[in-house]
Amino acid sequence: MEPKAETSHKLVFEKEGVYLHTNAKRSNQDTTIPGFIRIVERGGEPALEWSALEDEGRNAAAVFYTKKDGEGGVEDTNFDPGYEPDWAVISTVKRDRVREHPPVKETSQWSFSLPLSELYSLRRSRFSLGRNFLVFTSRGGHPLPPLHFHRGGTRELLRALQRYIILAPSPVDGRLFLAYPHDSGALSQSFDELHLFDDGSSDLVSRFIQDPYATTFGGFSKVTNFFRGALRPPDSPFHSRGPQDHHGPPSADDEPGFELITCGVELGPKPDVIRGQPLDKWEEFLDPEGRVKDPQQIKDLVFRGGITPSLRKDVWKFLLGFYPWNSTVKEREDILRMKTDEYFRMKVQWKSVSEEQEMRNSLLRGYRSLIERDVSRTDRHNTFFSGNDNPGLTLLNDVLMTYCMFNFDLGYVQGMSDLLAPLLFVTQNEVESFWCLTGFMEMVHQNFEESQEAMKQQLLQLSLLMKALDPELLDYLDSQDSGSLCFCFRWLLIWFKREFSFEDILSLWEVLWTRLPCENFHLLMAASILESQRGEFIGSDHDFNTILKHINELTMKLDLQTVLRGAEANYLQLACCKELPVKVQEVIGLYVPPSPDVETSPESESHETQQLLSQSQAATETSQSSNSTAAAAARPRPTYP
C-alpha cells in the first residue's frame, strides 16, 4: 500500500521570540513558553500557527480550531485554560472530534493552528514596559492564550495577515480588530473610492493599527462611522437604519458620548471684530531688573495681533512657561543654566544605551523607530529641515528622544514632531525648544493619550458650540451622518498645524498660548471654519464622503485673520447671551463652579521663580508658605474695541 502523500505547505511568515502566557495572573518561567508564530499555507488555506521552541522538528500543532457548526463538538465544561483574560467572553469550549487534520505527534499542549478563515478578532495591546501582545479569538468564541512579542514583530505579523484578511477596528474598542475576508460584502466600499488619503494607499488598516494619528493626518477621521454597519451583526438592535427610517428616533448607541443639547435661546447679531498690530516692543514692558511689569497686558496684545518675528524667541519662552513672568534677568540666567544641565542629563540617558541593551528594550526601540520615521517627513519644505544630513533634523530627533526620557508615561506619539518643529525653528536652540515643548505639551498632552477621551470631549464641546452658534448647519451635517464632527479630529489634535501655512501657524499658536479669551478658543476657531463653509453645505447634495473630501481640501486655503476674527466674534456673540445654556458657558469659560480656593497672591506668584531655581540646589530646604493672605484682584478680561 502506497503511503498517503503529505499536504503541501508554504511558509509565509515566521517570527521567533513569541512567548505564550499560560496564566495571565502570574508571569514567570513556569507560565511563559517561548516559541514561534507562523503563517503557513497548507493545501492553499492559510493558517496562523504557534508552536513551542521545544517542539521544533515535530509535527503539526496539537490544537485545531474549526467552525462552530454544531456538528463536531462536544462541550467540555471542565476546560480550564489557566488564565482569566479580561477579554474572555465564554466559560466553555468545544473539544473537536476527529476531522481531516494531519496526525499530531508528541506536541506541546499549548501549540495551536487556526485557519485564517476561522479568525474572528484580535486584540492588540502593550504593557507599560513596552512588550506588545496579541490575543486571537476564533469564530467559535474561543480566546487563545496571549502571545507576547518579546522581540517585537507585531506590525510585521499584522502586515502579513493583511494578505489574506481585512482587519477592521471595532467602533467600541480601539484596541480590538475584527477579521473579514477580502471579498466581504460589508466592506465592499473601498477606501480608494472615498478619497480619504492623498497618496491613495490601499494599506489602510495596517497603517491605522500602527499609527492611528498618522492615518488621521492623512484625512481618515471617521473610522468608527464607516465601519459601523460592517461591524454590527445583521440582527443587532443597533444595526444601521435604512433610508426609509432615517428620521426615526436615533439609537442611544449611534453616537456614544454625544448628548442632545437644545440651545433654546436666540443669539444676538455677530459683532464685527478688528484685529490689532503685532507686539513689536519688549524692553519697555520690563522693569529695571527685567521683570515683566504687566503679563496680562502682554497676553492681551499677543492675542490681539500676535508677535513680531524678531521678538518671538523671547516672548514664546514666557508664554510656554520656560521663564516665569516675574523672573529677573539674573534669575533667568540661573534658570537657563539649571534647565540646560537637566536636559543633557536626560539626553545622556538614551544616548548611553548600547545596541545590546536596546535589543531588550522594545519600548525605547519602538520610540526611536517612530521618531526617525516622523522626523524624515516633518516640514521638509522648510529650509531649516530640508535636504539630507540637515542638522535641524538631528536636533528634531534628539529633542523628541529626550522627551521620552522626560515623560515616560506618554513617550512619543505621532504628531508631536509637528508641535516641535515650529518651536525649534523659532528658538534655534536645542535646550530652549525642548522646554518650550514641555510647556506646549502641558496644554495638549491629553490629545495624545491612548484612550482619546480628551479628543472625544473636545468634539462633543465643538458640537455644543455649533448647536448654539448655527443649529441649522449642525442639523444638516447630522442628516449626512457628520454631526459628530469627527472630520475635525486633525484640526484639534495638533492645533491646525496641517491646515495653515508654516508662518501662519507661528502666528496662530502664539495667539492660542495666551489662553484668551478662554482656554477653548481653538474650538471657536474650528466653529469659525465650519461656519465659513455654510454656503457650500446648506442646500447642496453633499453626503458624508464629499463633506469629508471638502474639509480636507481646505488645507492651505483658509485665511488665518478671517478665521481669527470669526472665532472672536463667536465668543463675543455667545458671551452676550444672557440665557446661554450652562454647558455652553462651561465650554467658553463663562461658568466656573464655586470653589473655596483663594486666588494666588503676588507674593506666592513671585515664589514660583524661587521654587524653580531651588530645583538646582543639592540640599533640600523646607519651602516657606506665603505670609500674605490677601487675594489678588481678578484679572480683567481682554478688552475689545
PDB file of N, CA and C in Angstrom, residues 332-421:
ATOM      1  N   ARG A 332      16.704  84.436  35.349  1.00  0.00           N
ATOM      2  CA  ARG A 332      16.547  83.705  34.088  1.00  0.00           C
ATOM      3  C   ARG A 332      17.867  83.073  33.653  1.00  0.00           C
ATOM      4  N   GLU A 333      18.970  83.731  33.941  1.00  0.00           N
ATOM      5  CA  GLU A 333      20.272  83.128  33.644  1.00  0.00           C
ATOM      6  C   GLU A 333      20.468  81.853  34.460  1.00  0.00           C
ATOM      7  N   ASP A 334      20.082  81.896  35.721  1.00  0.00           N
ATOM      8  CA  ASP A 334      20.201  80.704  36.570  1.00  0.00           C
ATOM      9  C   ASP A 334      19.253  79.600  36.108  1.00  0.00           C
ATOM     10  N   ILE A 335      18.042  79.991  35.721  1.00  0.00           N
ATOM     11  CA  ILE A 335      17.070  79.003  35.231  1.00  0.00           C
ATOM     12  C   ILE A 335      17.595  78.329  33.970  1.00  0.00           C
ATOM     13  N   LEU A 336      18.145  79.110  33.054  1.00  0.00           N
ATOM     14  CA  LEU A 336      18.677  78.539  31.820  1.00  0.00           C
ATOM     15  C   LEU A 336      19.808  77.565  32.118  1.00  0.00           C
ATOM     16  N   ARG A 337      20.672  77.919  33.050  1.00  0.00           N
ATOM     17  CA  ARG A 337      21.780  77.032  33.409  1.00  0.00           C
ATOM     18  C   ARG A 337      21.251  75.724  34.003  1.00  0.00           C
ATOM     19  N   MET A 338      20.299  75.852  34.895  1.00  0.00           N
ATOM     20  CA  MET A 338      19.734  74.667  35.529  1.00  0.00           C
ATOM     21  C   MET A 338      18.992  73.788  34.519  1.00  0.00           C
ATOM     22  N   LYS A 339      18.197  74.425  33.642  1.00  0.00           N
ATOM     23  CA  LYS A 339      17.439  73.678  32.648  1.00  0.00           C
ATOM     24  C   LYS A 339      18.358  73.010  31.624  1.00  0.00           C
ATOM     25  N   THR A 340      19.467  73.660  31.305  1.00  0.00           N
ATOM     26  CA  THR A 340      20.428  73.056  30.375  1.00  0.00           C
ATOM     27  C   THR A 340      21.035  71.799  30.976  1.00  0.00           C
ATOM     28  N   ASP A 341      21.451  71.873  32.236  1.00  0.00           N
ATOM     29  CA  ASP A 341      22.006  70.692  32.904  1.00  0.00           C
ATOM     30  C   ASP A 341      20.984  69.567  32.957  1.00  0.00           C
ATOM     31  N   GLU A 342      19.760  69.904  33.283  1.00  0.00           N
ATOM     32  CA  GLU A 342      18.721  68.877  33.393  1.00  0.00           C
ATOM     33  C   GLU A 342      18.449  68.228  32.043  1.00  0.00           C
ATOM     34  N   TYR A 343      18.434  69.039  30.995  1.00  0.00           N
ATOM     35  CA  TYR A 343      18.172  68.493  29.664  1.00  0.00           C
ATOM     36  C   TYR A 343      19.240  67.482  29.262  1.00  0.00           C
ATOM     37  N   PHE A 344      20.501  67.861  29.446  1.00  0.00           N
ATOM     38  CA  PHE A 344      21.562  66.963  28.988  1.00  0.00           C
ATOM     39  C   PHE A 344      21.700  65.730  29.883  1.00  0.00           C
ATOM     40  N   ARG A 345      21.279  65.817  31.136  1.00  0.00           N
ATOM     41  CA  ARG A 345      21.230  64.609  31.961  1.00  0.00           C
ATOM     42  C   ARG A 345      20.219  63.619  31.390  1.00  0.00           C
ATOM     43  N   MET A 346      19.101  64.115  30.929  1.00  0.00           N
ATOM     44  CA  MET A 346      18.093  63.231  30.330  1.00  0.00           C
ATOM     45  C   MET A 346      18.552  62.729  28.957  1.00  0.00           C
ATOM     46  N   LYS A 347      19.213  63.591  28.229  1.00  0.00           N
ATOM     47  CA  LYS A 347      19.655  63.190  26.891  1.00  0.00           C
ATOM     48  C   LYS A 347      20.673  62.065  26.967  1.00  0.00           C
ATOM     49  N   VAL A 348      21.585  62.135  27.935  1.00  0.00           N
ATOM     50  CA  VAL A 348      22.620  61.110  28.026  1.00  0.00           C
ATOM     51  C   VAL A 348      22.022  59.763  28.424  1.00  0.00           C
ATOM     52  N   GLN A 349      20.829  59.767  29.019  1.00  0.00           N
ATOM     53  CA  GLN A 349      20.199  58.508  29.403  1.00  0.00           C
ATOM     54  C   GLN A 349      19.932  57.624  28.188  1.00  0.00           C
ATOM     55  N   TRP A 350      19.367  58.215  27.129  1.00  0.00           N
ATOM     56  CA  TRP A 350      19.105  57.384  25.950  1.00  0.00           C
ATOM     57  C   TRP A 350      20.321  57.294  25.036  1.00  0.00           C
ATOM     58  N   LYS A 351      21.195  58.306  25.094  1.00  0.00           N
ATOM     59  CA  LYS A 351      22.399  58.257  24.273  1.00  0.00           C
ATOM     60  C   LYS A 351      23.352  57.154  24.728  1.00  0.00           C
ATOM     61  N   SER A 352      23.333  56.829  26.020  1.00  0.00           N
ATOM     62  CA  SER A 352      24.269  55.844  26.567  1.00  0.00           C
ATOM     63  C   SER A 352      23.745  54.417  26.498  1.00  0.00           C
ATOM     64  N   VAL A 353      22.544  54.223  25.982  1.00  0.00           N
ATOM     65  CA  VAL A 353      22.001  52.867  25.857  1.00  0.00           C
ATOM     66  C   VAL A 353      22.712  52.156  24.706  1.00  0.00           C
ATOM     67  N   SER A 354      23.309  51.023  24.998  1.00  0.00           N
ATOM     68  CA  SER A 354      24.026  50.275  23.963  1.00  0.00           C
ATOM     69  C   SER A 354      23.034  49.551  23.055  1.00  0.00           C
ATOM     70  N   GLU A 355      23.527  49.109  21.894  1.00  0.00           N
ATOM     71  CA  GLU A 355      22.675  48.360  20.973  1.00  0.00           C
ATOM     72  C   GLU A 355      22.165  47.084  21.631  1.00  0.00           C
ATOM     73  N   GLU A 356      23.011  46.458  22.418  1.00  0.00           N
ATOM     74  CA  GLU A 356      22.592  45.226  23.092  1.00  0.00           C
ATOM     75  C   GLU A 356      21.486  45.511  24.097  1.00  0.00           C
ATOM     76  N   GLN A 357      21.607  46.601  24.840  1.00  0.00           N
ATOM     77  CA  GLN A 357      20.550  46.969  25.780  1.00  0.00           C
ATOM     78  C   GLN A 357      19.253  47.280  25.043  1.00  0.00           C
ATOM     79  N   GLU A 358      19.371  48.011  23.949  1.00  0.00           N
ATOM     80  CA  GLU A 358      18.175  48.404  23.218  1.00  0.00           C
ATOM     81  C   GLU A 358      17.452  47.206  22.619  1.00  0.00           C
ATOM     82  N   MET A 359      18.188  46.160  22.304  1.00  0.00           N
ATOM     83  CA  MET A 359      17.550  44.944  21.803  1.00  0.00           C
ATOM     84  C   MET A 359      16.603  44.354  22.839  1.00  0.00           C
ATOM     85  N   ARG A 360      16.839  44.649  24.116  1.00  0.00           N
ATOM     86  CA  ARG A 360      15.974  44.132  25.173  1.00  0.00           C
ATOM     87  C   ARG A 360      15.008  45.205  25.688  1.00  0.00           C
ATOM     88  N   ASN A 361      14.931  46.316  24.981  1.00  0.00           N
ATOM     89  CA  ASN A 361      14.021  47.392  25.369  1.00  0.00           C
ATOM     90  C   ASN A 361      13.171  47.762  24.164  1.00  0.00           C
ATOM     91  N   SER A 362      12.110  47.000  23.981  1.00  0.00           N
ATOM     92  CA  SER A 362      11.285  47.205  22.784  1.00  0.00           C
ATOM     93  C   SER A 362      10.581  48.558  22.815  1.00  0.00           C
ATOM     94  N   LEU A 363      10.310  49.108  24.010  1.00  0.00           N
ATOM     95  CA  LEU A 363       9.645  50.401  24.092  1.00  0.00           C
ATOM     96  C   LEU A 363      10.537  51.508  23.537  1.00  0.00           C
ATOM     97  N   LEU A 364      11.796  51.557  24.002  1.00  0.00           N
ATOM     98  CA  LEU A 364      12.727  52.567  23.500  1.00  0.00           C
ATOM     99  C   LEU A 364      12.988  52.351  22.015  1.00  0.00           C
ATOM    100  N   ARG A 365      13.126  51.091  21.631  1.00  0.00           N
ATOM    101  CA  ARG A 365      13.365  50.783  20.218  1.00  0.00           C
ATOM    102  C   ARG A 365      12.194  51.244  19.349  1.00  0.00           C
ATOM    103  N   GLY A 366      10.992  51.060  19.861  1.00  0.00           N
ATOM    104  CA  GLY A 366       9.816  51.496  19.113  1.00  0.00           C
ATOM    105  C   GLY A 366       9.740  53.002  18.993  1.00  0.00           C
ATOM    106  N   TYR A 367      10.045  53.702  20.100  1.00  0.00           N
ATOM    107  CA  TYR A 367      10.047  55.161  20.048  1.00  0.00           C
ATOM    108  C   TYR A 367      11.077  55.671  19.043  1.00  0.00           C
ATOM    109  N   ARG A 368      12.286  55.081  19.083  1.00  0.00           N
ATOM    110  CA  ARG A 368      13.343  55.539  18.175  1.00  0.00           C
ATOM    111  C   ARG A 368      12.920  55.355  16.714  1.00  0.00           C
ATOM    112  N   SER A 369      12.346  54.202  16.421  1.00  0.00           N
ATOM    113  CA  SER A 369      11.928  53.921  15.048  1.00  0.00           C
ATOM    114  C   SER A 369      10.854  54.890  14.589  1.00  0.00           C
ATOM    115  N   LEU A 370       9.863  55.135  15.447  1.00  0.00           N
ATOM    116  CA  LEU A 370       8.768  56.030  15.091  1.00  0.00           C
ATOM    117  C   LEU A 370       9.262  57.465  14.930  1.00  0.00           C
ATOM    118  N   ILE A 371      10.142  57.896  15.815  1.00  0.00           N
ATOM    119  CA  ILE A 371      10.682  59.261  15.726  1.00  0.00           C
ATOM    120  C   ILE A 371      11.506  59.433  14.459  1.00  0.00           C
ATOM    121  N   GLU A 372      12.360  58.469  14.150  1.00  0.00           N
ATOM    122  CA  GLU A 372      13.183  58.577  12.946  1.00  0.00           C
ATOM    123  C   GLU A 372      12.319  58.676  11.695  1.00  0.00           C
ATOM    124  N   ARG A 373      11.249  57.912  11.683  1.00  0.00           N
ATOM    125  CA  ARG A 373      10.368  57.952  10.515  1.00  0.00           C
ATOM    126  C   ARG A 373       9.646  59.293  10.420  1.00  0.00           C
ATOM    127  N   ASP A 374       9.161  59.818  11.560  1.00  0.00           N
ATOM    128  CA  ASP A 374       8.436  61.086  11.534  1.00  0.00           C
ATOM    129  C   ASP A 374       9.342  62.265  11.226  1.00  0.00           C
ATOM    130  N   VAL A 375      10.539  62.239  11.794  1.00  0.00           N
ATOM    131  CA  VAL A 375      11.476  63.334  11.555  1.00  0.00           C
ATOM    132  C   VAL A 375      11.782  63.471  10.071  1.00  0.00           C
ATOM    133  N   SER A 376      11.866  62.358   9.392  1.00  0.00           N
ATOM    134  CA  SER A 376      12.232  62.380   7.968  1.00  0.00           C
ATOM    135  C   SER A 376      11.153  62.988   7.086  1.00  0.00           C
ATOM    136  N   ARG A 377       9.959  63.236   7.659  1.00  0.00           N
ATOM    137  CA  ARG A 377       8.877  63.779   6.826  1.00  0.00           C
ATOM    138  C   ARG A 377       8.178  64.974   7.474  1.00  0.00           C
ATOM    139  N   THR A 378       8.814  65.600   8.463  1.00  0.00           N
ATOM    140  CA  THR A 378       8.213  66.743   9.146  1.00  0.00           C
ATOM    141  C   THR A 378       8.731  68.048   8.569  1.00  0.00           C
ATOM    142  N   ASP A 379       7.841  68.828   7.983  1.00  0.00           N
ATOM    143  CA  ASP A 379       8.157  70.180   7.482  1.00  0.00           C
ATOM    144  C   ASP A 379       9.414  70.206   6.621  1.00  0.00           C
ATOM    145  N   ARG A 380       9.554  69.237   5.742  1.00  0.00           N
ATOM    146  CA  ARG A 380      10.761  69.183   4.905  1.00  0.00           C
ATOM    147  C   ARG A 380      10.796  70.292   3.867  1.00  0.00           C
ATOM    148  N   HIS A 381       9.668  70.953   3.664  1.00  0.00           N
ATOM    149  CA  HIS A 381       9.661  72.087   2.733  1.00  0.00           C
ATOM    150  C   HIS A 381      10.325  73.317   3.338  1.00  0.00           C
ATOM    151  N   ASN A 382      10.456  73.326   4.670  1.00  0.00           N
ATOM    152  CA  ASN A 382      11.100  74.447   5.356  1.00  0.00           C
ATOM    153  C   ASN A 382      12.616  74.273   5.263  1.00  0.00           C
ATOM    154  N   THR A 383      13.310  75.353   4.942  1.00  0.00           N
ATOM    155  CA  THR A 383      14.764  75.256   4.745  1.00  0.00           C
ATOM    156  C   THR A 383      15.491  74.773   5.997  1.00  0.00           C
ATOM    157  N   PHE A 384      14.894  75.009   7.179  1.00  0.00           N
ATOM    158  CA  PHE A 384      15.539  74.572   8.410  1.00  0.00           C
ATOM    159  C   PHE A 384      15.575  73.053   8.531  1.00  0.00           C
ATOM    160  N   PHE A 385      14.653  72.372   7.822  1.00  0.00           N
ATOM    161  CA  PHE A 385      14.577  70.915   7.905  1.00  0.00           C
ATOM    162  C   PHE A 385      14.745  70.236   6.547  1.00  0.00           C
ATOM    163  N   SER A 386      15.058  70.971   5.505  1.00  0.00           N
ATOM    164  CA  SER A 386      15.121  70.386   4.167  1.00  0.00           C
ATOM    165  C   SER A 386      16.476  69.747   3.898  1.00  0.00           C
ATOM    166  N   GLY A 387      16.498  68.868   2.912  1.00  0.00           N
ATOM    167  CA  GLY A 387      17.741  68.233   2.498  1.00  0.00           C
ATOM    168  C   GLY A 387      18.164  67.103   3.414  1.00  0.00           C
ATOM    169  N   ASN A 388      19.113  66.320   2.937  1.00  0.00           N
ATOM    170  CA  ASN A 388      19.652  65.223   3.729  1.00  0.00           C
ATOM    171  C   ASN A 388      20.793  65.716   4.613  1.00  0.00           C
ATOM    172  N   ASP A 389      21.062  65.004   5.686  1.00  0.00           N
ATOM    173  CA  ASP A 389      22.126  65.358   6.639  1.00  0.00           C
ATOM    174  C   ASP A 389      21.975  66.784   7.154  1.00  0.00           C
ATOM    175  N   ASN A 390      20.726  67.195   7.345  1.00  0.00           N
ATOM    176  CA  ASN A 390      20.458  68.539   7.844  1.00  0.00           C
ATOM    177  C   ASN A 390      20.565  68.527   9.366  1.00  0.00           C
ATOM    178  N   PRO A 391      21.358  69.428   9.960  1.00  0.00           N
ATOM    179  CA  PRO A 391      21.470  69.442  11.429  1.00  0.00           C
ATOM    180  C   PRO A 391      20.143  69.703  12.125  1.00  0.00           C
ATOM    181  N   GLY A 392      19.215  70.391  11.431  1.00  0.00           N
ATOM    182  CA  GLY A 392      17.904  70.618  12.026  1.00  0.00           C
ATOM    183  C   GLY A 392      17.165  69.325  12.281  1.00  0.00           C
ATOM    184  N   LEU A 393      17.336  68.348  11.400  1.00  0.00           N
ATOM    185  CA  LEU A 393      16.691  67.043  11.579  1.00  0.00           C
ATOM    186  C   LEU A 393      17.286  66.314  12.780  1.00  0.00           C
ATOM    187  N   THR A 394      18.593  66.450  12.956  1.00  0.00           N
ATOM    188  CA  THR A 394      19.241  65.822  14.113  1.00  0.00           C
ATOM    189  C   THR A 394      18.717  66.406  15.411  1.00  0.00           C
ATOM    190  N   LEU A 395      18.570  67.729  15.453  1.00  0.00           N
ATOM    191  CA  LEU A 395      18.028  68.368  16.651  1.00  0.00           C
ATOM    192  C   LEU A 395      16.595  67.920  16.906  1.00  0.00           C
ATOM    193  N   LEU A 396      15.804  67.833  15.844  1.00  0.00           N
ATOM    194  CA  LEU A 396      14.416  67.390  15.977  1.00  0.00           C
ATOM    195  C   LEU A 396      14.366  65.989  16.577  1.00  0.00           C
ATOM    196  N   ASN A 397      15.218  65.118  16.087  1.00  0.00           N
ATOM    197  CA  ASN A 397      15.273  63.743  16.587  1.00  0.00           C
ATOM    198  C   ASN A 397      15.701  63.705  18.054  1.00  0.00           C
ATOM    199  N   ASP A 398      16.761  64.453  18.391  1.00  0.00           N
ATOM    200  CA  ASP A 398      17.308  64.395  19.748  1.00  0.00           C
ATOM    201  C   ASP A 398      16.338  64.958  20.782  1.00  0.00           C
ATOM    202  N   VAL A 399      15.663  66.039  20.439  1.00  0.00           N
ATOM    203  CA  VAL A 399      14.714  66.626  21.388  1.00  0.00           C
ATOM    204  C   VAL A 399      13.555  65.665  21.644  1.00  0.00           C
ATOM    205  N   LEU A 400      13.050  65.026  20.601  1.00  0.00           N
ATOM    206  CA  LEU A 400      11.928  64.097  20.771  1.00  0.00           C
ATOM    207  C   LEU A 400      12.345  62.858  21.555  1.00  0.00           C
ATOM    208  N   MET A 401      13.544  62.360  21.311  1.00  0.00           N
ATOM    209  CA  MET A 401      14.030  61.213  22.082  1.00  0.00           C
ATOM    210  C   MET A 401      14.191  61.593  23.554  1.00  0.00           C
ATOM    211  N   THR A 402      14.684  62.800  23.815  1.00  0.00           N
ATOM    212  CA  THR A 402      14.859  63.231  25.197  1.00  0.00           C
ATOM    213  C   THR A 402      13.513  63.430  25.873  1.00  0.00           C
ATOM    214  N   TYR A 403      12.513  63.851  25.120  1.00  0.00           N
ATOM    215  CA  TYR A 403      11.179  63.990  25.717  1.00  0.00           C
ATOM    216  C   TYR A 403      10.656  62.637  26.213  1.00  0.00           C
ATOM    217  N   CYS A 404      11.036  61.560  25.539  1.00  0.00           N
ATOM    218  CA  CYS A 404      10.647  60.224  26.000  1.00  0.00           C
ATOM    219  C   CYS A 404      11.229  59.942  27.379  1.00  0.00           C
ATOM    220  N   MET A 405      12.427  60.454  27.645  1.00  0.00           N
ATOM    221  CA  MET A 405      13.027  60.296  28.967  1.00  0.00           C
ATOM    222  C   MET A 405      12.343  61.212  29.989  1.00  0.00           C
ATOM    223  N   PHE A 406      11.880  62.364  29.541  1.00  0.00           N
ATOM    224  CA  PHE A 406      11.209  63.323  30.425  1.00  0.00           C
ATOM    225  C   PHE A 406       9.823  62.828  30.822  1.00  0.00           C
ATOM    226  N   ASN A 407       9.112  62.245  29.877  1.00  0.00           N
ATOM    227  CA  ASN A 407       7.740  61.793  30.122  1.00  0.00           C
ATOM    228  C   ASN A 407       7.629  60.323  29.740  1.00  0.00           C
ATOM    229  N   PHE A 408       8.016  59.438  30.665  1.00  0.00           N
ATOM    230  CA  PHE A 408       7.994  58.005  30.389  1.00  0.00           C
ATOM    231  C   PHE A 408       6.581  57.519  30.081  1.00  0.00           C
ATOM    232  N   ASP A 409       5.589  58.054  30.796  1.00  0.00           N
ATOM    233  CA  ASP A 409       4.227  57.553  30.640  1.00  0.00           C
ATOM    234  C   ASP A 409       3.692  57.785  29.237  1.00  0.00           C
ATOM    235  N   LEU A 410       3.947  58.964  28.692  1.00  0.00           N
ATOM    236  CA  LEU A 410       3.441  59.278  27.357  1.00  0.00           C
ATOM    237  C   LEU A 410       4.417  58.863  26.277  1.00  0.00           C
ATOM    238  N   GLY A 411       5.720  59.099  26.512  1.00  0.00           N
ATOM    239  CA  GLY A 411       6.708  58.745  25.495  1.00  0.00           C
ATOM    240  C   GLY A 411       6.539  59.598  24.257  1.00  0.00           C
ATOM    241  N   TYR A 412       6.625  58.952  23.090  1.00  0.00           N
ATOM    242  CA  TYR A 412       6.433  59.669  21.831  1.00  0.00           C
ATOM    243  C   TYR A 412       5.188  59.137  21.136  1.00  0.00           C
ATOM    244  N   VAL A 413       4.364  60.061  20.698  1.00  0.00           N
ATOM    245  CA  VAL A 413       3.178  59.723  19.915  1.00  0.00           C
ATOM    246  C   VAL A 413       3.221  60.548  18.650  1.00  0.00           C
ATOM    247  N   GLN A 414       2.792  59.927  17.567  1.00  0.00           N
ATOM    248  CA  GLN A 414       2.854  60.635  16.299  1.00  0.00           C
ATOM    249  C   GLN A 414       2.051  61.925  16.349  1.00  0.00           C
ATOM    250  N   GLY A 415       2.607  62.975  15.797  1.00  0.00           N
ATOM    251  CA  GLY A 415       2.021  64.299  15.855  1.00  0.00           C
ATOM    252  C   GLY A 415       2.852  65.248  16.688  1.00  0.00           C
ATOM    253  N   MET A 416       3.631  64.692  17.624  1.00  0.00           N
ATOM    254  CA  MET A 416       4.454  65.546  18.476  1.00  0.00           C
ATOM    255  C   MET A 416       5.576  66.207  17.689  1.00  0.00           C
ATOM    256  N   SER A 417       6.038  65.580  16.630  1.00  0.00           N
ATOM    257  CA  SER A 417       7.063  66.218  15.793  1.00  0.00           C
ATOM    258  C   SER A 417       6.504  67.465  15.126  1.00  0.00           C
ATOM    259  N   ASP A 418       5.192  67.450  14.816  1.00  0.00           N
ATOM    260  CA  ASP A 418       4.553  68.634  14.240  1.00  0.00           C
ATOM    261  C   ASP A 418       4.533  69.785  15.234  1.00  0.00           C
ATOM    262  N   LEU A 419       4.407  69.470  16.514  1.00  0.00           N
ATOM    263  CA  LEU A 419       4.388  70.517  17.530  1.00  0.00           C
ATOM    264  C   LEU A 419       5.787  71.085  17.776  1.00  0.00           C
ATOM    265  N   LEU A 420       6.794  70.242  17.690  1.00  0.00           N
ATOM    266  CA  LEU A 420       8.155  70.688  17.993  1.00  0.00           C
ATOM    267  C   LEU A 420       8.769  71.519  16.879  1.00  0.00           C
ATOM    268  N   ALA A 421       8.504  71.200  15.630  1.00  0.00           N
ATOM    269  CA  ALA A 421       9.209  71.832  14.510  1.00  0.00           C
ATOM    270  C   ALA A 421       9.145  73.361  14.552  1.00  0.00           C
TER     271      ALA A 421
END
